Amino acid sequence: MHTLKNIIYKYYENVVFTCLLLYGLTFLIDIKINFLTTAFVLNIIFCIFLQKKQPLCLNYTNEFKYFIITVIFFFILTCLSTIIAGGSLSEYKSRLISPILGLLIFLILPVNKKRILLLFLSFAIPLSINALFVIYQFYQGDLGRPTGFSNHHYMMLAVTNTLILPIMLSLGLHKSQLFPKLKILFLLLFLVNVPAIIFENTRIIWIELAIILPFIILSCIKSKIKAFSAIILLLICIVSFFAISPSSINRFSGISDTDYKNQSNYERILMWQSASEMFMDYPIAGVGIGNYHEQYMNNYRSPLSREDQAHPHNVLLTFLSETGILGTLGYLLLFIYLYYYTIKNYIVKKDVFSLAFLSCLLAFSINSLTDSIFCQIGYKGNTSLFWIITTMYFILNNHLITFKQKD
């Protein structure tokens, strides 16, 4: 028994971390095994088994403590609103509680910066390979919404791009202490994704990257002449990809079109109006998580609407309509603190990780304007990835250190 404990003691971290890598590698495909849950459960079992021999210890700063406080407030307020409004606790668990494993796993698993970067690569490399498949599908005549080998909805792929691509470019361009070969790898992975995001025809991705990419380039390249040259070169490449994709040009031309004939844009305006009315009628706790669709279809759907939608395609309006002021306050406090913490760090340190996470946060917020991508049905994986990336950022800044106490 003592020998078995020694073996487990020696290798359990590798087993759990391997599960996390498998989660990243299989993130874009729908499989029956959830490797994030598997990693979390295994780690709990191992921690209980080895608690006397090697108990876990946490070192954390006030910055991480305040982050956890905002997370707790977020869950308390959204749960309270769900109970008051008679919402579905089962859906609350599925949409809000389950994805938080992406944060909790790092509270009980010691990881170093090398492993954090390796874990990020486990998401970035499959995304880039999938981009090659998207390019292949385009040249095979798929001019709609190609998703490569991913069997998820195209918006799930779009949000994954939102979270990963700004980090890729930041790590590839910033004059940090990362190994030069690793920086080149990140830059190459980003460039592979550029034509794919054009051919995938998701307009909000184009809008957010048009804002975020110049910000990253100007922040990373000190010479403004070189920075603007890089922006112009990237723009020329993007225009060239648009030029060979008539469907992308057609999608791009309709970005600002709110006419009734443009169903996608017009439908969003109708949904936003309906969600606003729903909030005005239920301002304190909303209609309850899980009740939006029924309320929308029976009481708030516009006569001009042509779609059956389960959410209002806007994160803020989703929280306002479903959780009212209570839940929305928790959501706003969480993101306000993340912006405060990240901007403060970047101003003081000018480090690559703060730039990468700030860019990711900005892109995620822009995407949130036209879709309900946080704590929503269909985006549970993206919400888990958001928590994973956020917690990794705190670890890379040395604001959270999990370690095993020696005998």
CSV table of C-alpha atoms in Angstrom, one decimal, residues 165 169 173 187 190-195 197-198 206 209-218 221 226-242:
chain,number,residue,atom,x,y,z
A,165,LEU,CA,-6.5,34.4,-31.7
A,169,LEU,CA,-0.8,37.2,-31.9
A,173,LEU,CA,4.7,39.7,-31.5
A,187,LEU,CA,2.8,33.8,-35.0
A,190,PHE,CA,-2.2,33.0,-36.0
A,191,LEU,CA,-1.4,33.5,-39.7
A,192,VAL,CA,-2.9,30.1,-40.6
A,193,ASN,CA,-6.2,31.3,-39.0
A,194,VAL,CA,-6.4,34.6,-40.9
A,195,PRO,CA,-7.9,33.2,-44.2
A,197,ILE,CA,-11.8,33.5,-40.2
A,198,ILE,CA,-12.6,35.3,-43.5
A,206,TRP,CA,-14.3,40.6,-38.4
A,209,LEU,CA,-10.4,41.7,-34.9
A,210,ALA,CA,-10.5,44.9,-36.9
A,211,ILE,CA,-10.3,46.7,-33.5
A,212,ILE,CA,-8.1,44.3,-31.5
A,213,LEU,CA,-5.4,43.4,-34.0
A,214,PRO,CA,-4.2,46.9,-34.7
A,215,PHE,CA,-4.2,47.5,-30.9
A,216,ILE,CA,-2.0,44.4,-30.4
A,217,ILE,CA,0.4,45.3,-33.2
A,218,LEU,CA,0.8,48.9,-32.0
A,221,ILE,CA,6.0,47.0,-32.1
A,226,LYS,CA,7.0,49.2,-38.7
A,227,ALA,CA,3.7,48.8,-36.8
A,228,PHE,CA,1.7,50.6,-39.4
A,229,SER,CA,3.5,48.7,-42.2
A,230,ALA,CA,2.5,45.4,-40.5
A,231,ILE,CA,-1.1,46.6,-40.2
A,232,ILE,CA,-1.2,47.6,-43.9
A,233,LEU,CA,0.4,44.3,-44.9
A,234,LEU,CA,-2.1,42.3,-42.8
A,235,LEU,CA,-5.0,44.4,-44.3
A,236,ILE,CA,-3.8,43.7,-47.9
A,237,CYS,CA,-3.8,40.0,-47.1
A,238,ILE,CA,-7.3,40.2,-45.6
A,239,VAL,CA,-8.6,42.1,-48.6
A,240,SER,CA,-7.1,39.5,-50.9
A,241,PHE,CA,-8.9,36.7,-49.1
A,242,PHE,CA,-12.2,38.7,-49.3
